[in-house]
Coordinates of C-alpha atoms and ligand atoms in Angstrom, one line a residue:
X26 CA -9.0 -17.0 3.6
X27 CA -12.3 -15.3 3.4
X28 CA -12.1 -12.5 0.9
X29 CA -13.7 -9.1 1.3
X30 CA -16.4 -8.7 -1.3
X31 CA -15.8 -5.2 -2.7
X32 CA -18.1 -3.2 -5.0
X33 CA -17.1 -0.1 -6.9
X34 CA -19.6 2.5 -8.3
X35 CA -18.2 5.0 -10.9
X36 CA -15.8 3.4 -13.4
X37 CA -14.2 6.6 -14.6
X38 CA -10.4 7.1 -14.3
X39 CA -10.3 7.0 -10.6
X40 CA -12.7 4.1 -10.1
X41 CA -10.8 2.0 -12.6
X42 CA -7.5 2.8 -11.0
X43 CA -8.7 1.8 -7.5
X44 CA -10.1 -1.4 -8.8
X45 CA -6.7 -2.4 -10.1
X46 CA -5.0 -1.4 -6.9
X47 CA -7.7 -3.1 -4.7
X48 CA -7.4 -6.2 -6.9
X49 CA -3.8 -6.6 -5.9
X50 CA -4.7 -7.4 -2.2
X51 CA -4.8 -11.1 -1.5
X52 CA -7.8 -10.7 0.8
X53 CA -9.9 -8.7 -1.6
X54 CA -12.3 -9.8 -4.3
X55 CA -13.8 -7.2 -6.8
X56 CA -17.3 -8.8 -6.6
X57 CA -19.4 -6.1 -8.4
X58 CA -19.0 -2.9 -10.3
X59 CA -21.4 -0.3 -11.5
X60 CA -21.5 2.5 -14.1
X61 CA -24.0 4.2 -16.4
X62 CA -21.5 3.5 -19.2
X63 CA -20.9 -0.2 -19.8
X64 CA -18.0 0.7 -22.1
X65 CA -16.0 1.8 -19.1
X66 CA -16.0 -1.9 -18.1
X67 CA -16.1 -3.8 -21.3
X68 CA -13.8 -1.8 -23.5
X69 CA -10.2 -0.8 -23.1
X70 CA -9.9 2.7 -21.7
X71 CA -7.3 5.5 -21.5
X72 CA -4.2 4.4 -19.5
X73 CA -5.2 0.8 -19.5
X74 CA -3.7 -2.2 -21.3
X75 CA -6.9 -4.3 -21.4
X76 CA -10.6 -4.0 -20.6
X77 CA -11.3 -4.4 -16.9
X78 CA -13.9 -7.0 -17.7
X79 CA -11.1 -9.3 -18.9
X80 CA -8.9 -8.6 -15.9
X81 CA -11.7 -9.2 -13.4
X82 CA -13.9 -11.9 -14.9
X83 CA -15.5 -12.8 -11.5
X84 CA -16.9 -9.3 -11.1
X85 CA -20.6 -8.7 -12.0
X86 CA -21.2 -5.5 -13.9
X87 CA -24.3 -3.5 -13.1
X88 CA -25.8 -0.4 -14.7
X89 CA -28.2 0.0 -11.8
X90 CA -26.6 0.9 -8.4
X91 CA -29.6 -0.2 -6.3
X92 CA -29.6 -3.5 -8.0
X93 CA -26.0 -4.0 -7.2
X94 CA -26.5 -3.2 -3.6
X95 CA -29.5 -5.6 -3.4
X96 CA -27.9 -8.5 -5.2
X97 CA -24.1 -8.5 -4.7
X98 CA -23.7 -9.4 -1.0
X99 CA -21.0 -6.8 -0.6
X100 CA -18.8 -6.2 2.5
X101 CA -18.0 -2.6 1.2
X102 CA -18.5 -0.2 -1.6
X103 CA -16.1 2.3 -3.0
X104 CA -17.8 5.4 -4.3
X105 CA -16.0 6.9 -7.3
X106 CA -18.7 8.9 -9.0
X107 CA -18.0 12.5 -10.0
X108 CA -16.9 14.9 -7.2
X109 CA -20.3 16.5 -6.9
X110 CA -22.4 13.3 -6.5
X111 CA -21.0 11.1 -3.7
X112 CA -23.4 11.4 -0.8
X113 CA -26.4 9.7 -2.2
X114 CA -24.4 6.6 -3.1
X115 CA -22.8 6.5 0.3
X116 CA -26.1 6.8 2.1
X117 CA -27.7 4.1 0.1
X118 CA -24.9 1.8 1.2
X119 CA -25.1 2.9 4.8
X120 CA -28.9 2.3 4.9
X121 CA -28.2 -1.3 3.9
X122 CA -25.4 -1.6 6.5
X123 CA -22.7 -1.9 3.8
X124 CA -19.4 -0.3 4.6
X125 CA -18.3 2.7 2.5
X126 CA -15.1 4.3 1.3
X127 CA -16.0 7.6 -0.5
X128 CA -13.8 9.8 -2.5
X129 CA -13.6 13.5 -1.8
X130 CA -15.1 16.1 -1.5
X131 CA -17.5 14.0 0.6
X132 CA -20.6 16.2 0.1
X133 CA -21.8 18.9 -2.3
X134 CA -24.1 20.9 0.1
X135 CA -24.7 21.4 3.8
X136 CA -28.0 19.5 3.5
X137 CA -26.0 16.5 2.2
X138 CA -23.6 16.9 5.2
X139 CA -26.5 16.7 7.6
X140 CA -28.1 13.7 5.8
X141 CA -24.9 11.6 5.6
X142 CA -23.9 12.4 9.2
X143 CA -27.3 11.2 10.4
X144 CA -27.2 8.1 8.1
X145 CA -23.8 7.2 9.4
X146 CA -25.0 7.4 13.0
X147 CA -28.0 5.1 12.3
X148 CA -26.0 2.6 10.3
X149 CA -24.3 -0.5 11.6
X150 CA -21.7 0.0 8.8
X151 CA -18.6 2.1 8.8
X152 CA -18.0 5.0 6.4
X153 CA -14.5 6.3 5.7
X154 CA -13.2 9.1 3.5
X155 CA -10.9 8.3 0.5
X156 CA -8.6 11.2 1.3
X157 CA -5.4 9.7 -0.1
X158 CA -3.4 13.0 0.3
X159 CA -3.6 12.3 4.1
X160 CA -1.5 9.2 3.6
X161 CA 1.4 10.9 1.9
X162 CA 5.0 11.1 3.3
X163 CA 4.5 14.8 4.2
X164 CA 1.6 13.9 6.6
X165 CA 3.5 11.0 8.2
X166 CA 6.6 13.3 8.8
X167 CA 4.6 16.4 9.8
X168 CA 2.5 14.4 12.4
X169 CA 5.7 12.9 13.9
X170 CA 7.4 16.4 14.0
X171 CA 4.3 17.8 15.7
X172 CA 3.9 14.9 18.2
X173 CA 7.6 15.2 19.2
X174 CA 7.0 18.9 20.0
X175 CA 9.4 20.1 17.4
X176 CA 6.8 22.3 15.6
X177 CA 5.2 23.7 18.8
X178 CA 1.8 25.1 18.1
X179 CA 0.9 25.8 14.5
X180 CA -0.2 29.5 14.1
X181 CA -0.2 29.9 10.3
X182 CA -0.5 27.3 7.6
X183 CA -1.1 27.4 3.8
X184 CA -1.6 25.1 1.0
X185 CA -1.9 25.3 -2.8
X186 CA -3.4 22.9 -5.2
X187 CA -2.6 24.2 -8.7
X188 CA -3.5 21.7 -11.3
X189 CA -2.0 22.3 -14.8
X190 CA -4.8 22.5 -17.4
X191 CA -4.5 22.6 -21.2
X192 CA -8.1 22.4 -22.6
X193 CA -7.3 20.7 -25.9
X194 CA -4.6 18.3 -24.5
X195 CA -5.2 14.6 -24.7
X196 CA -5.2 14.5 -20.9
X197 CA -7.9 17.1 -20.5
X198 CA -10.1 15.5 -23.2
X199 CA -9.8 12.1 -21.4
X200 CA -10.3 13.5 -17.9
X201 CA -13.6 15.1 -19.1
X202 CA -14.9 12.2 -21.2
X203 CA -17.2 10.7 -18.5
X204 CA -18.9 13.8 -17.3
X205 CA -18.7 17.6 -16.9
X206 CA -18.1 17.8 -13.2
X207 CA -14.5 18.9 -13.6
X208 CA -15.6 21.8 -15.8
X209 CA -18.4 22.8 -13.5
X210 CA -16.9 22.4 -10.0
X211 CA -16.0 25.7 -8.4
X212 CA -12.2 25.5 -7.8
X213 CA -12.2 26.3 -4.0
X214 CA -14.7 23.4 -3.5
X215 CA -11.9 21.0 -4.2
X216 CA -10.3 22.0 -0.9
X217 CA -9.8 18.5 0.5
X218 CA -6.3 17.5 -0.8
X219 CA -5.0 20.7 0.7
X220 CA -6.8 21.1 4.0
X221 CA -6.9 17.4 4.8
X222 CA -3.1 17.1 5.5
X223 CA -3.0 20.4 7.4
X224 CA -6.0 19.5 9.6
X225 CA -4.2 16.4 10.9
X226 CA -2.2 18.6 13.3
X227 CA -4.9 21.1 14.2
X228 CA -6.9 20.3 17.3
X229 CA -9.9 22.5 16.3
X230 CA -12.1 23.0 13.2
X231 CA -11.8 25.9 10.9
X232 CA -14.4 28.4 12.0
X233 CA -14.5 31.5 9.8
X234 CA -13.7 32.1 6.1
X235 CA -13.3 34.9 3.6
X236 CA -12.7 34.0 0.0
X237 CA -12.1 35.9 -3.3
X238 CA -12.1 34.6 -6.8
X239 CA -10.6 36.2 -9.9
X240 CA -13.7 35.3 -11.9
X241 CA -13.1 34.0 -15.5
X242 CA -10.2 36.0 -16.9
X243 CA -8.7 33.9 -19.7
X244 CA -10.2 33.1 -23.0
X245 CA -12.6 30.2 -22.7
X246 CA -12.8 30.3 -18.9
X247 CA -16.3 29.7 -17.5
X248 CA -15.4 29.9 -13.8
X249 CA -12.8 31.5 -11.6
X250 CA -9.3 31.1 -12.9
X251 CA -7.9 31.3 -9.4
X252 CA -9.5 31.4 -5.9
X253 CA -8.0 32.2 -2.6
X254 CA -9.6 31.5 0.8
X255 CA -8.4 32.5 4.3
X256 CA -9.8 30.5 7.2
X257 CA -9.4 31.0 10.9
X258 CA -9.9 28.8 13.9
X259 CA -11.5 29.9 17.2
X260 CA -8.0 30.2 18.8
X261 CA -6.7 32.3 16.0
X262 CA -4.8 29.9 13.7
X263 CA -4.9 31.2 10.1
X264 CA -5.0 28.9 7.1
X265 CA -4.7 30.1 3.5
X266 CA -5.8 28.0 0.5
X267 CA -5.2 28.7 -3.1
X268 CA -7.0 26.7 -5.9
X269 CA -7.0 27.2 -9.6
X270 CA -9.4 26.8 -12.4
X271 CA -6.9 27.8 -15.1
X272 CA -3.1 27.3 -15.0
X273 CA -1.1 26.9 -18.2
X274 CA 2.2 25.9 -16.5
X275 CA 3.2 22.5 -15.1
X276 CA 4.6 23.9 -11.9
X277 CA 3.8 21.0 -9.5
X278 CA 0.4 20.4 -7.8
X279 CA 0.6 20.5 -4.1
X280 CA 2.4 22.9 -1.8
X281 CA 2.1 23.1 2.0
X282 CA 3.7 25.4 4.6
X283 CA 3.3 25.2 8.3
X284 CA 4.6 27.8 10.7
X285 CA 4.7 26.8 14.4
X286 CA 5.8 28.4 17.6
X287 CA 8.9 26.2 17.7
X288 CA 9.5 25.2 14.1
X289 CA 8.7 25.2 10.5
X290 CA 7.6 22.5 8.0
X291 CA 7.0 22.7 4.2
X292 CA 6.5 20.6 1.1
X293 CA 7.3 22.5 -2.1
X294 CA 6.4 20.7 -5.3
X295 CA 8.1 22.2 -8.3
X296 CA 8.7 20.5 -11.7
X297 CA 8.3 16.9 -10.4
X298 CA 11.0 17.3 -7.7
X299 CA 9.0 17.9 -4.5
X300 CA 11.1 18.6 -1.5
X301 CA 10.2 18.6 2.2
X302 CA 12.1 21.0 4.5
X303 CA 11.9 21.6 8.2
X304 CA 13.7 23.1 11.2
X305 CA 13.0 23.4 14.9
X306 CA 14.3 25.6 17.7
X307 CA 14.0 22.5 19.9
X308 CA 17.0 20.9 18.1
X309 CA 20.7 21.6 18.6
X310 CA 21.1 22.1 14.9
X311 CA 18.4 24.7 14.0
X312 CA 19.4 24.9 10.3
X313 CA 16.7 23.9 7.7
X314 CA 16.9 20.2 6.8
X315 CA 15.8 18.6 3.6
X316 CA 14.3 15.3 2.4
X317 CA 12.5 14.1 -0.7
X318 CA 8.9 15.1 -0.9
X319 CA 7.6 12.1 -2.9
X320 CA 4.1 10.8 -2.0
X321 CA 5.2 7.3 -0.9
X322 CA 4.6 6.9 2.8
X323 CA 7.8 5.5 4.4
X324 CA 6.1 2.4 5.8
X325 CA 5.2 1.3 2.2
X326 CA 8.5 2.3 0.5
X327 CA 9.7 -1.3 0.1
X328 CA 6.3 -2.8 -0.9
X329 CA 6.3 -3.3 -4.7
X330 CA 2.5 -3.4 -4.7
X331 CA 2.3 0.1 -3.3
X332 CA 1.2 2.1 -6.4
X333 CA -1.4 4.7 -7.3
X334 CA -0.4 8.4 -6.8
X335 CA 3.0 7.3 -5.8
X336 CA 1.8 4.7 -3.3
X337 CA -0.8 6.7 -1.3
X338 CA -3.7 4.9 -3.0
X339 CA -2.4 1.5 -1.9
X340 CA -1.7 2.8 1.7
X341 CA -5.2 4.3 1.9
X342 CA -6.8 1.0 0.7
X343 CA -4.6 -1.0 3.0
X344 CA -6.0 0.9 6.0
X345 CA -9.5 0.5 4.7
X346 CA -9.3 -3.2 4.2
X347 CA -7.6 -3.6 7.6
X348 CA -10.5 -1.7 9.2
X349 CA -13.0 -4.0 7.5
X350 CA -11.1 -7.0 8.8
X351 CA -11.2 -5.7 12.3
X352 CA -7.5 -4.9 12.4
X353 CA -6.0 -1.7 13.8
X354 CA -5.9 1.0 11.1
X355 CA -5.9 4.8 10.6
X356 CA -8.6 5.5 8.2
X357 CA -9.8 9.0 7.6
X358 CA -13.2 9.3 9.3
X359 CA -16.4 10.9 8.0
X360 CA -15.9 13.7 10.5
X361 CA -12.4 14.4 9.2
X362 CA -13.8 14.2 5.7
X363 CA -16.5 16.7 6.4
X364 CA -14.0 19.0 8.2
X365 CA -12.0 19.3 5.0
X366 CA -15.0 19.4 2.7
X367 CA -17.4 21.9 4.3
X368 CA -14.8 24.8 4.3
X369 CA -14.8 24.6 0.5
X370 CA -18.6 25.0 0.4
X371 CA -18.6 28.0 2.8
X372 CA -15.7 29.5 0.8
X373 CA -17.6 29.4 -2.4
X374 CA -20.5 31.2 -0.7
X375 CA -18.1 33.8 0.7
X376 CA -16.7 34.4 -2.8
X377 CA -20.2 34.8 -4.2
X378 CA -20.8 37.5 -1.5
X379 CA -17.7 39.4 -2.4
X380 CA -15.4 38.0 0.3
X381 CA -17.9 38.4 3.3
X382 CA -16.6 36.7 6.4
X383 CA -18.8 33.7 7.2
X384 CA -18.9 31.5 10.3
X385 CA -18.7 27.8 9.5
X386 CA -20.5 25.1 11.4
X387 CA -20.3 21.3 11.2
X388 CA -23.0 18.7 11.9
X389 CA -21.4 17.9 15.3
X390 CA -21.8 21.6 16.4
X391 CA -24.7 22.6 18.5
X392 CA -25.2 25.7 16.3
X393 CA -25.3 23.5 13.2
X394 CA -27.7 24.7 10.5
X395 CA -28.0 23.7 6.8
X396 CA -28.5 27.4 5.9
X397 CA -25.5 29.2 4.5
Ligands
NAD23 N1 -8.1 11.3 -4.6 C1 -7.6 11.4 -5.8 O1 -6.4 11.4 -5.9 C2 -8.5 11.6 -6.9 C3 -8.0 11.7 -8.2 C4 -8.9 11.9 -9.3 C5 -10.2 11.9 -9.0 N2 -10.7 11.8 -7.7 C6 -12.1 11.8 -7.4 O2 -12.6 10.5 -7.9 C7 -13.9 10.7 -8.3 C8 -14.1 10.2 -9.7 O3 -13.2 10.9 -10.6 P1 -13.0 10.4 -12.1 O4 -12.0 11.2 -12.7 O5 -13.0 9.0 -12.1 O6 -14.4 10.9 -12.7 P2 -15.2 10.4 -14.0 O7 -16.1 11.5 -14.4 O8 -14.1 10.0 -15.0 O9 -15.9 9.1 -13.6 C9 -17.1 9.1 -12.8 C10 -18.0 8.0 -13.3 O10 -19.2 7.9 -12.5 C11 -20.2 7.4 -13.3 N3 -21.5 7.6 -12.8 C12 -22.1 8.8 -12.6 N4 -23.4 8.7 -12.2 C13 -23.6 7.3 -12.0 C14 -24.6 6.5 -11.5 N5 -25.8 7.0 -11.1 N6 -24.5 5.2 -11.4 C15 -23.3 4.6 -11.8 N7 -22.2 5.3 -12.3 C16 -22.4 6.7 -12.4 C17 -20.0 8.1 -14.6 O11 -20.6 7.4 -15.7 C18 -18.4 8.1 -14.7 O12 -18.0 7.0 -15.5 C19 -14.2 12.2 -8.1 O13 -14.9 12.4 -6.9 C20 -12.9 12.8 -8.1 O14 -12.8 14.0 -7.3 C21 -9.8 11.6 -6.7

């Protein structure tokens, strides 16, 4: 079997995790890896039982990304650098016709959105978005519920991504040991895990936004402790997104609620026991039903290899590797990635302007401009 030659740039926590999961696929070879910090490859790291260099002796380590792209004959690269610096790595791959899977948010500015959009159109290679939240059970069930007409038309949706943070905890120290992007990124910019799942059942882009932030309120805060954005589509659907900088309670990360003309769907994540609930006026029994809200997509539930964020990382990579092999798959496209990323950039700008309502455009709109 010809193996896919995969390269990974960014060997922080996420890059290392995706190397391990990718390495479990029979048709994948981790051929090359790259980081500015060789220790991330050669030395044992947090949450690992051995240095990755020992686990993947065939992989060639590079400190220089351009050199890796020139020398390693890759079928694809996985971009796992900090959340504010993905686009340049993706575009370099695309220019060399190397396929790309990029983590989210895809871009850090409207200019990057324009550049990567154009680069993808010129390239013979494919670029997909590593939006693993889009592969979770919630999305599988929600899309099915919507496609069967049980939800009707969604008219209001909301999502929260509230990540517990305790600055001096072992976890926080490790999460920040490879760079400062977590400390610097404005919370609402990390909109992707929340909007991505909701956008899978919206037939239009988010068009307007107004956002407020609390500013730094707690001791030691340097950015907004909480931000809240409200978006609206052209037809009037309202989407609310809450994102935290500070939260000192482990209350569960991801919540989603969808109100439709015929039904209701939610995932409420509290204290590690997430629950999905739904009901529809189209069914004989209109009472609220309940099922487990774990991440694992149902199609992978019996696959012992399906690991990483409860199995969604494996599912996402499975779709990516199938796409590379010419098989049918449901990867998250660049367009979908930008549709969940750009609202965060506009929302940050709205918050800076005191909640001013801004109109949002995307590189595929005729009114597109890189000016905010
Ligand atoms: N989808 C998810 O579930 C999920 C979860 C965690 C993180 N993430 C995303 O994964 C990405 C990486 O997160 P992380 O926690 O691993 O970050 P990290 O800061 O631990 O790792 C980033 C790595 O990129 C390396 N890097 C930076 N510039 C480089 C360059 N020019 N060449 C080579 N290497 C370079 C850094 O040295 C660092 O080791 C982020 O975009 C983050 O948002 C996604």
